[in-house]
Structures are given as structure tokens and as C-alpha cells.
Tab-separated table of C-alpha atoms in Angstrom:
chain	number	residue	atom	x	y	z
H	1	PRO	CA	118.394	92.993	90.414
H	2	THR	CA	119.302	96.535	91.300
H	3	SER	CA	117.886	99.892	90.273
H	4	THR	CA	118.521	103.509	91.188
H	5	MET	CA	115.120	104.831	90.126
H	6	ASP	CA	113.101	103.331	92.949
H	7	THR	CA	113.008	105.257	96.248
H	8	ALA	CA	110.578	105.650	99.145
H	9	LEU	CA	107.274	107.013	97.867
H	10	ALA	CA	105.003	109.707	99.247
H	11	PRO	CA	101.190	109.225	99.135
H	12	ASP	CA	100.727	111.703	96.260
H	13	GLN	CA	103.423	109.946	94.252
H	14	ALA	CA	101.836	106.544	94.920
H	15	ARG	CA	98.432	107.821	93.828
H	16	ALA	CA	99.837	109.226	90.555
H	17	ILE	CA	101.686	105.973	89.805
H	18	LEU	CA	98.612	103.838	90.494
H	19	GLN	CA	96.449	106.061	88.294
H	20	SER	CA	98.906	105.869	85.385
H	21	ALA	CA	99.231	102.099	85.839
H	22	VAL	CA	95.458	101.563	85.822
H	23	THR	CA	95.195	103.671	82.638
H	24	ALA	CA	98.027	101.827	80.891
H	25	LEU	CA	96.713	98.396	81.872
H	26	ALA	CA	93.237	99.239	80.579
H	27	ALA	CA	94.557	99.327	76.992
H	28	PRO	CA	93.848	96.151	74.959
H	29	ALA	CA	96.821	93.795	74.901
H	30	PRO	CA	97.433	90.074	74.344
H	31	ARG	CA	97.681	88.355	77.708
H	32	ASP	CA	98.730	84.841	76.900
H	33	SER	CA	102.443	84.527	77.636
H	34	ASP	CA	104.910	85.283	80.389
H	35	ILE	CA	107.601	87.500	78.858
H	36	LEU	CA	109.260	88.552	82.105
H	37	SER	CA	112.806	87.341	82.602
H	38	ALA	CA	114.250	86.123	85.909
H	39	ALA	CA	115.248	89.741	86.639
H	40	PHE	CA	112.527	92.365	86.579
H	41	PRO	CA	112.916	95.152	83.962
H	42	ALA	CA	115.106	97.959	85.252
H	43	THR	CA	112.723	100.833	84.491
H	44	PRO	CA	109.018	101.362	85.240
H	45	SER	CA	108.207	101.887	81.545
H	46	ALA	CA	109.802	98.564	80.636
H	47	LEU	CA	107.988	96.845	83.502
H	48	ILE	CA	104.544	98.166	82.571
H	49	THR	CA	105.133	97.040	78.971
H	50	ALA	CA	106.053	93.572	80.196
H	51	ILE	CA	103.190	93.022	82.641
H	52	ALA	CA	100.608	94.398	80.197
H	53	SER	CA	101.156	91.301	78.060
H	54	LEU	CA	100.594	88.862	80.929
H	55	ASN	CA	97.407	87.307	82.142
H	56	PRO	CA	97.140	87.974	85.906
H	57	ALA	CA	97.486	84.294	86.779
H	58	ALA	CA	100.833	84.085	84.979
H	59	LEU	CA	101.996	87.285	86.666
H	60	ALA	CA	100.999	85.926	90.109
H	61	ALA	CA	102.990	82.744	89.486
H	62	HIS	CA	106.028	84.699	88.288
H	63	LEU	CA	105.902	86.958	91.341
H	64	HIS	CA	105.661	83.944	93.664
H	65	ALA	CA	108.931	82.562	92.295
H	66	HIS	CA	110.648	85.972	92.197
H	67	LEU	CA	109.674	86.912	95.776
H	68	ALA	CA	110.694	83.642	97.403
H	69	SER	CA	113.811	85.336	98.814
H	70	ARG	CA	112.749	88.985	98.611
H	71	THR	CA	110.475	91.308	100.557
H	72	THR	CA	109.768	93.610	97.604
H	73	LEU	CA	110.473	93.355	93.868
H	74	LEU	CA	113.845	95.093	93.729
H	75	ASP	CA	115.354	93.739	96.936
H	76	ASP	CA	118.742	92.098	96.713
H	77	PRO	CA	118.350	88.454	97.867
H	78	LYS	CA	121.976	88.607	99.040
H	79	SER	CA	120.925	91.149	101.676
H	80	PRO	CA	117.454	90.061	102.915
H	81	ALA	CA	117.824	92.126	106.095
H	82	LEU	CA	118.112	95.355	104.058
H	83	PRO	CA	114.892	95.601	101.977
H	84	LEU	CA	114.569	98.603	99.658
H	85	GLY	CA	110.951	99.288	100.585
H	86	ILE	CA	107.909	99.782	98.371
H	87	SER	CA	108.985	101.069	94.956
H	88	GLU	CA	107.336	102.265	91.759
H	89	SER	CA	107.875	98.801	90.317
H	90	ASP	CA	105.938	97.250	93.226
H	91	LEU	CA	103.018	99.617	92.609
H	92	LEU	CA	102.870	98.801	88.900
H	93	ALA	CA	102.753	95.047	89.524
H	94	TYR	CA	100.242	95.570	92.382
H	95	ALA	CA	97.942	97.502	90.028
H	96	ALA	CA	98.171	94.745	87.413
H	97	LEU	CA	96.990	92.085	89.904
H	98	HIS	CA	94.411	94.144	91.804
H	99	SER	CA	91.161	93.424	89.912
H	100	TRP	CA	91.984	89.733	89.650
H	101	ALA	CA	92.783	89.513	93.360
H	102	ALA	CA	89.614	91.419	94.289
H	103	ALA	CA	87.329	88.724	92.876
H	104	ASP	CA	86.702	86.006	95.472
H	105	SER	CA	85.389	83.693	92.762
H	106	THR	CA	88.701	83.991	90.898
H	107	VAL	CA	91.252	83.611	93.677
H	108	THR	CA	90.300	80.903	96.147
H	109	PRO	CA	91.919	80.473	99.584
H	110	GLU	CA	93.670	77.400	98.171
H	111	ASP	CA	95.080	79.423	95.281
H	112	ARG	CA	96.264	82.103	97.676
H	113	GLY	CA	97.991	79.506	99.808
H	114	ALA	CA	99.790	78.063	96.784
H	115	LEU	CA	100.957	81.562	95.818
H	116	ALA	CA	101.764	82.619	99.371
H	117	ASP	CA	104.724	84.850	98.493
H	118	THR	CA	102.688	86.762	95.923
H	119	TRP	CA	99.864	87.480	98.381
H	120	ARG	CA	102.251	88.250	101.230
H	121	TRP	CA	103.885	90.885	99.016
H	122	PHE	CA	100.500	92.159	97.730
H	123	ASP	CA	99.247	92.691	101.300
H	124	LEU	CA	102.502	94.446	102.257
H	125	VAL	CA	102.126	96.892	99.341
H	126	GLN	CA	98.470	97.735	100.012
H	127	ASN	CA	99.205	98.349	103.715
H	128	ASP	CA	102.124	100.680	103.048
H	129	PRO	CA	101.252	104.175	104.401
H	130	ALA	CA	101.860	105.668	100.952
H	131	VAL	CA	99.187	103.369	99.496
H	132	MET	CA	96.654	102.988	102.337
H	133	GLY	CA	93.362	104.790	101.792
H	134	ASN	CA	94.033	105.753	98.159
H	135	SER	CA	90.911	106.196	96.059
H	136	ILE	CA	92.374	104.514	92.965
H	137	LEU	CA	92.543	100.914	94.224
H	138	LYS	CA	90.720	99.674	97.325
H	139	ALA	CA	92.514	97.469	99.850
H	140	ILE	CA	91.629	93.770	99.727
H	141	PRO	CA	91.468	91.754	102.974
H	142	PHE	CA	93.546	88.596	103.168
H	143	GLY	CA	93.291	85.741	105.659
H	144	LEU	CA	96.489	84.062	104.513
H	145	ASP	CA	98.156	82.403	107.493
H	146	LEU	CA	101.646	81.091	106.749
H	147	THR	CA	102.908	78.299	108.958
H	148	GLU	CA	106.419	77.588	110.124
H	149	ASP	CA	106.465	74.728	107.592
H	150	ASP	CA	105.875	77.296	104.853
H	151	ALA	CA	108.838	79.315	106.070
H	152	ALA	CA	111.052	76.252	106.152
H	153	ALA	CA	110.020	75.424	102.580
H	154	GLY	CA	110.942	78.876	101.381
H	155	SER	CA	107.406	80.277	101.020
H	156	ARG	CA	108.325	83.543	102.748
H	157	PRO	CA	111.568	85.463	103.298
H	158	ALA	CA	113.612	84.836	106.416
H	159	ALA	CA	113.309	87.270	109.306
H	160	SER	CA	115.943	89.976	109.640
H	161	GLY	CA	119.141	88.504	110.970
H	162	ALA	CA	118.078	84.952	110.057
H	163	PRO	CA	119.596	83.094	107.108
H	164	ALA	CA	117.637	83.451	103.865
H	165	PRO	CA	116.181	80.291	102.284
H	166	ALA	CA	118.612	78.449	100.065
H	167	THR	CA	118.183	79.024	96.310
H	168	ALA	CA	119.471	77.353	93.193
H	169	SER	CA	121.799	80.269	92.368
H	170	ALA	CA	125.481	80.702	93.042
H	171	ASP	CA	124.494	82.667	96.148
H	172	ALA	CA	123.270	79.530	97.877
H	173	GLY	CA	126.107	79.597	100.377
H	174	ALA	CA	129.704	78.668	100.893
H	175	GLY	CA	130.510	74.997	101.068
H	176	GLU	CA	127.482	73.854	99.065
H	177	THR	CA	128.321	70.808	96.995
H	178	GLU	CA	127.315	70.330	93.361
H	179	GLU	CA	124.975	67.530	94.419
H	180	GLU	CA	123.270	69.739	96.979
H	181	ARG	CA	122.935	72.539	94.450
H	182	LYS	CA	121.294	70.240	91.907
H	183	ALA	CA	118.929	68.883	94.566
H	184	GLU	CA	117.914	72.411	95.500
H	185	GLU	CA	117.374	73.277	91.820
H	186	LYS	CA	115.072	70.290	91.518
H	187	ARG	CA	113.069	71.347	94.585
H	188	GLU	CA	112.864	74.927	93.286
H	189	LYS	CA	111.519	73.725	89.926
H	190	ALA	CA	108.932	71.586	91.721
H	191	ARG	CA	107.755	74.573	93.757
H	192	ALA	CA	107.556	76.757	90.635
H	193	LYS	CA	105.593	74.081	88.787
H	194	LYS	CA	103.138	73.804	91.658
H	195	ALA	CA	102.665	77.573	91.660
H	196	GLU	CA	102.101	77.602	87.883
H	197	LYS	CA	99.455	74.891	88.166
H	198	ALA	CA	97.651	76.826	90.885
H	199	ALA	CA	97.773	79.987	88.771
H	200	GLU	CA	96.454	78.164	85.698
H	201	LYS	CA	93.632	76.688	87.748
H	202	ALA	CA	92.723	80.158	88.977
H	203	LYS	CA	92.840	81.519	85.407
H	204	GLN	CA	90.514	78.794	84.108
H	205	LYS	CA	88.072	79.378	86.939
H	206	ALA	CA	88.104	83.117	86.218
H	207	GLU	CA	87.346	82.480	82.546
H	208	ARG	CA	84.436	80.172	83.430
H	209	ASN	CA	82.979	82.727	85.812
H	210	SER	CA	83.422	85.503	83.263
H	211	ALA	CA	81.604	83.480	80.605
H	212	ALA	CA	78.776	82.653	83.017
H	213	GLU	CA	78.319	86.348	83.732
H	214	GLY	CA	78.193	87.356	80.081
H	215	GLY	CA	81.868	88.195	79.837
H	216	ALA	CA	81.827	90.855	82.527
H	217	THR	CA	85.031	91.231	84.515
H	218	PRO	CA	85.769	93.565	87.418
H	219	ALA	CA	86.987	96.992	86.313
H	220	ALA	CA	90.395	98.101	87.535
H	221	GLY	CA	90.042	99.499	91.014
H	222	ALA	CA	86.552	98.123	91.522
H	223	SER	CA	85.723	96.946	95.013
H	224	ALA	CA	84.787	93.287	95.420
H	225	ALA	CA	82.380	94.105	98.219
H	226	LYS	CA	78.652	94.206	97.473
H	227	PRO	CA	76.568	97.197	98.554
H	228	ALA	CA	75.728	97.302	102.248
H	229	THR	CA	72.338	95.997	103.323
H	230	ALA	CA	70.141	97.133	106.185
H	231	GLU	CA	71.890	94.576	108.398
H	232	ASP	CA	75.359	95.858	107.565
H	233	THR	CA	75.640	98.646	110.102
H	234	VAL	CA	78.349	99.860	112.426
H	235	ALA	CA	76.691	97.889	115.242
H	236	ARG	CA	78.298	94.744	113.809
H	237	ILE	CA	81.795	96.140	114.405
H	238	ASP	CA	83.372	95.589	117.823
H	239	ILE	CA	84.915	99.034	118.331
H	240	ARG	CA	86.606	99.621	121.667
H	241	VAL	CA	88.745	102.113	123.474
H	242	GLY	CA	92.323	100.886	123.655
H	243	ARG	CA	95.658	101.956	125.069
H	244	ILE	CA	98.903	101.225	123.243
H	245	LEU	CA	101.342	99.982	125.875
H	246	GLU	CA	104.287	99.127	123.624
H	247	ALA	CA	105.232	99.832	120.011
H	248	SER	CA	108.326	98.670	118.157
H	249	PRO	CA	109.392	98.089	114.532
H	250	HIS	CA	108.334	94.760	113.024
H	251	PRO	CA	111.422	92.510	112.865
H	252	ASP	CA	110.780	91.565	109.235
H	253	ALA	CA	108.712	94.367	107.669
H	254	GLU	CA	110.096	97.892	107.609
H	255	SER	CA	106.699	99.580	107.097
H	256	LEU	CA	105.027	97.920	110.108
H	257	TYR	CA	104.953	98.452	113.863
H	258	VAL	CA	104.149	95.681	116.325
H	259	GLU	CA	102.100	96.992	119.234
H	260	LYS	CA	100.708	95.611	122.470
H	261	ILE	CA	97.303	97.149	123.126
H	262	ASP	CA	95.101	96.985	126.207
H	263	VAL	CA	91.474	96.592	125.059
H	264	GLY	CA	90.021	95.633	128.439
H	265	GLU	CA	90.928	91.939	128.291
H	266	PRO	CA	93.155	89.935	130.682
H	267	GLU	CA	96.089	90.177	128.259
H	268	PRO	CA	96.956	92.913	125.762
H	269	ARG	CA	96.469	92.143	122.088
H	270	VAL	CA	99.348	92.033	119.620
H	271	VAL	CA	98.561	94.264	116.640
H	272	CYS	CA	100.529	95.104	113.480
H	273	SER	CA	100.016	98.577	111.974
H	274	GLY	CA	101.493	100.055	108.790
H	275	LEU	CA	102.246	103.414	110.370
H	276	VAL	CA	106.036	103.657	110.216
H	277	LYS	CA	106.173	106.237	107.422
H	278	ALA	CA	103.258	108.279	108.788
H	279	ILE	CA	104.490	108.203	112.407
H	280	PRO	CA	108.263	107.539	112.364
H	281	ASP	CA	108.643	107.724	116.156
H	282	PRO	CA	106.988	104.681	117.807
H	283	ALA	CA	106.903	106.525	121.144
H	284	LYS	CA	104.246	108.822	119.683
H	285	LEU	CA	101.888	105.848	119.334
H	286	LEU	CA	101.813	105.128	123.058
H	287	GLY	CA	98.599	106.057	124.824
H	288	PRO	CA	94.875	106.024	124.041
H	289	CYS	CA	93.466	104.879	120.711
H	290	ILE	CA	90.411	103.296	119.091
H	291	VAL	CA	90.611	99.625	118.097
H	292	ILE	CA	88.590	97.399	115.741
H	293	CYS	CA	88.531	94.150	117.704
H	294	ASN	CA	86.543	91.598	115.689
H	295	LEU	CA	88.445	91.378	112.405
H	296	LYS	CA	89.830	87.935	111.667
H	297	PRO	CA	93.428	87.680	112.960
H	298	VAL	CA	95.932	87.815	110.117
H	299	ASN	CA	99.553	86.754	109.893
H	300	MET	CA	101.697	89.741	108.869
H	301	ARG	CA	105.211	88.607	108.029
H	302	GLY	CA	105.363	86.074	110.841
H	303	VAL	CA	103.531	88.117	113.495
H	304	LYS	CA	99.806	87.468	113.957
H	305	SER	CA	97.811	90.684	114.277
H	306	HIS	CA	94.654	90.441	116.413
H	307	ALA	CA	93.001	93.817	115.808
H	308	MET	CA	93.298	97.082	113.884
H	309	VAL	CA	94.065	100.578	115.150
H	310	LEU	CA	91.568	103.067	113.695
H	311	CYS	CA	93.240	106.028	111.981
H	312	ALA	CA	92.062	109.201	110.290
H	313	THR	CA	93.506	110.268	106.918
H	314	ASP	CA	93.066	113.669	105.275
H	315	ASP	CA	91.958	114.079	101.661
H	316	THR	CA	95.562	114.511	100.464
H	317	LYS	CA	96.581	111.205	102.106
H	318	ALA	CA	99.574	113.054	103.565
H	319	VAL	CA	98.328	113.112	107.180
H	320	VAL	CA	97.569	109.869	109.048
H	321	GLU	CA	96.783	110.032	112.780
H	322	LEU	CA	95.187	107.904	115.487
H	323	VAL	CA	91.524	108.466	116.318
H	324	MET	CA	91.303	109.459	119.981
H	325	PRO	CA	88.705	108.342	122.566
H	326	PRO	CA	87.074	110.931	124.845
H	327	GLU	CA	88.895	111.942	128.013
H	328	GLY	CA	88.103	109.583	130.890
H	329	ALA	CA	87.279	106.571	128.670
H	330	ALA	CA	88.895	103.314	129.790
H	331	PRO	CA	90.378	100.459	127.748
H	332	GLY	CA	87.584	98.073	126.790
H	333	ASP	CA	84.819	100.712	126.724
H	334	ARG	CA	82.643	100.080	123.680
H	335	VAL	CA	82.305	102.771	121.020
H	336	VAL	CA	78.803	103.111	119.517
H	337	CYS	CA	76.818	105.353	117.168
H	338	ASP	CA	73.310	106.563	118.000
H	339	GLY	CA	70.619	105.048	115.792
H	340	PHE	CA	72.571	101.850	115.133
H	341	GLU	CA	71.955	99.499	118.027
H	342	GLY	CA	72.909	95.854	118.333
H	343	GLU	CA	75.614	93.479	119.482
H	344	PRO	CA	78.792	93.168	117.391
H	345	ASP	CA	79.729	89.951	115.608
H	346	ALA	CA	82.115	87.738	117.565
H	347	GLN	CA	84.334	87.776	114.476
H	348	LEU	CA	83.639	89.287	111.063
H	349	ASN	CA	83.602	86.759	108.240
H	350	PRO	CA	86.139	88.038	105.665
H	351	LYS	CA	84.322	86.203	102.870
H	352	LYS	CA	81.185	88.281	103.543
H	353	LYS	CA	83.235	91.505	103.345
H	354	VAL	CA	81.272	93.095	106.178
H	355	TRP	CA	84.071	95.504	107.075
H	356	GLU	CA	84.544	96.483	103.417
H	357	LYS	CA	80.839	97.379	103.155
H	358	ILE	CA	80.776	99.383	106.381
H	359	GLN	CA	84.183	101.112	106.331
H	360	PRO	CA	83.484	103.643	103.506
H	361	ASP	CA	80.854	105.402	105.681
H	362	PHE	CA	83.392	106.231	108.426
H	363	SER	CA	84.621	109.830	108.277
H	364	THR	CA	85.545	112.865	110.329
H	365	SER	CA	83.257	115.879	110.479
H	366	ALA	CA	84.166	119.510	109.886
H	367	ASP	CA	85.005	119.815	113.599
H	368	GLY	CA	87.023	116.588	113.755
H	369	VAL	CA	84.408	114.256	115.290
H	370	ALA	CA	84.701	110.633	114.149
H	371	THR	CA	81.395	109.492	112.623
H	372	TRP	CA	79.653	106.656	110.797
H	373	LYS	CA	76.987	107.908	108.387
H	374	ASP	CA	77.261	111.266	110.174
H	375	SER	CA	76.388	109.688	113.547
H	376	PRO	CA	79.156	110.509	116.086
H	377	MET	CA	81.235	107.634	117.420
H	378	LYS	CA	81.073	107.847	121.197
H	379	THR	CA	81.338	106.210	124.600
H	380	ASP	CA	79.503	107.223	127.757
H	381	LYS	CA	82.321	109.751	128.307
H	382	GLY	CA	81.836	111.657	125.060
H	383	VAL	CA	82.705	111.561	121.353
H	384	CYS	CA	85.801	110.217	119.584
H	385	THR	CA	87.868	112.693	117.600
H	386	ALA	CA	90.768	113.124	115.190
H	387	PRO	CA	93.386	115.613	116.439
H	388	THR	CA	93.752	117.556	113.173
H	389	VAL	CA	92.015	115.765	110.274
H	390	ARG	CA	88.798	117.447	109.151
H	391	GLY	CA	86.524	115.909	106.538
H	392	GLY	CA	88.809	112.897	106.246
H	393	THR	CA	88.353	109.143	106.066
H	394	LEU	CA	88.752	106.472	108.757
H	395	SER	CA	90.384	103.088	108.267
């Protein structure tokens, strides 16, 4: 499908769209049938009307089938190397799935694996610079790791320059025989049926859990993380000084960079960061930075990311910049906060949502010092700072 209304979005536009979507989706509506056609509605108003009548499980299954040969909703599967980028339509569908996806008891790792294209797209949207750090819908961590077998089976789009997975349409390729086309149609139907079963299983589990809890369901935009306990302090996070040695565009995700970062280990770590829109010139990333080193590695469009670069964002979400270590700090130096002693976890358990409980208390002070609960982040060389962001958030 094609559309002229969807263009690259700025953070303030994304925030306004998400807010309107959350409001529209909060209105009572029957959610018992999938009324979306093979092509997504051409306008945002038509799309929000359509997805409001879906249960989230049905929407997730529909997205999985639709995104099998697309990066984002309105991409042209005939040109997989030229994705349109995150659009208003992507944000509306993302908002519709968010509360359902946030509940661990509703969406199991097995369900996420069966709907791999849906969750790959969901993670791409929430890590877009226009969406990151918004206060409407909190980001949800995913540990979905797609294998090469998944790619061969069509569970994610082909990399730029590589042939897209065959489909049952007339675009399947020159020289395809009628027999081959019918065989591919049969395989496609089998994949769709498997996805629908997984979605129905997730829906039934969600209904059971909702009944057990007195009918309570997560509110739109609610965080799935429980409140932090006394043990959930910044000491559990392995924060180190790093140095970005290389940075280049991700070969199959236009909003991501792939970096090589020295964090004081024998080999640099490969890290994916959604900073393309905020920092269009990759050369400006090179140099010192602060790195979160004990998050679970995650596969981001075929490239496994082994850490996260810590960034500061202002309250308008328009400015995103790297947090800087103090002068003289070396790669591998640990960053700590006074009053919160202890050894970091070897790897944070994503199911425990440790990072999600701790991250909201990171901020920058009025003079640009990076802090956790107002305690400066520092090494033995001094404090960490944001170049220009004052009173902002860190993530």
C-alpha cells in the first residue's frame, strides 16, 4: 500500500499522535473481530477506526502477516531496501498494542517468538528517536532473538540489497511457476494460521489473568514494572566509561547506528543505537561516552546489540545527546553514585524489569550533571555531564 500522508515525524508530533491514539482507544468499542483488509487503511482516521474494533491479539496476528515483507506498515514490499520510516500509522498501531504488550503475564516469550515480525516492528517503533523517552507510553524491553532459520522462513524482512522473502502475490518473482506459487500460498497460510493460534492463546491467557485479578487490566501507557525496592538501586547497573571507535548506519534499519565501543574489555562491543534522527552525522558519535553494560543482549534487525549508550533528553524531546564522562576517565572505568554501594549484576534479568524500575530516577541537574536520585554519577576523575541538557532525563 502507498500513502502520501505519512512522513518522518518529529518528537512533538509523535507525542501528539500517541496522546490522541491513547484517548481514542480508551473509548468503549467491540473488540471481537478483525476488520482490517490485506492493505492498511490509507488515512490515520480510518486506521484508528479499524484497530479500535480489534482485540490486541487479533491485531498482533494481523501485523505479523502484514509485516512479513515490510519494515514498517506503509513500506512497499516491492522495494524492501527503501523503507518509508516510522509513520503516523505505525504510531497508531503501536499505541493500540502497547498495554497488551506491557503485561508479561499476557505476552509470553513463546507468543513473542510466534509473532516475531510484530514484535520486531514494535521494538523498532519504540526505539525511534521521535518516540524514545516520550511520557505517553513507556518503552518495553524485548529479548526476542531471531535466528537465521527465522529469516529463511520469512519471519523478518531481508537485509538491504538482499532478496525479499517470497510471497504468494504476483510480486513473487519472474519465472515462478504456478505450482511454486500455490506451494508458497500454502506455506503462507500455514504461517498465518500458526500466528493466529498463538495470538488466540495469548488472548485467552490475558482474559484468565484479568478475571483472576477482578477484571483489572493495565491502563494505556501504564508501565509493567513494579515499584523499585530497597535492593533496586543504581549499584545493580554496570555503568562504564566507553569510547565509540566506529559508527555506521545499520544495514537494515534506517533509524539505527551500529557502533563498536571500547568498554575496557579485550574486544570492543557491538552496540545498536536509535540515534540517526537525533545525530544525523555518525562521525559526531565518535569519542567518549557512558555505556550500560549488563543489559541482556538483544537482536536488532539481524545485529546483536551488547550494551546501551546512555543519552540525555530535554523536556521537549527535541534534543538527544550523549552523556559525557569526566576528562581523563578511561574506557572501562566504572561509574558510581555516592550512597549506593554494591557490585553490579552480571546481567540484568529482563523479566524482573530491574532497569525499568531504576531508569526513571536518572536525570540531569540544573547545571548538567548526570545523577541518579540526585546523587551525581561519577568516576575517580570527576562527574559525568550532559553537554547542553538541563533538567532532562537519561535513557
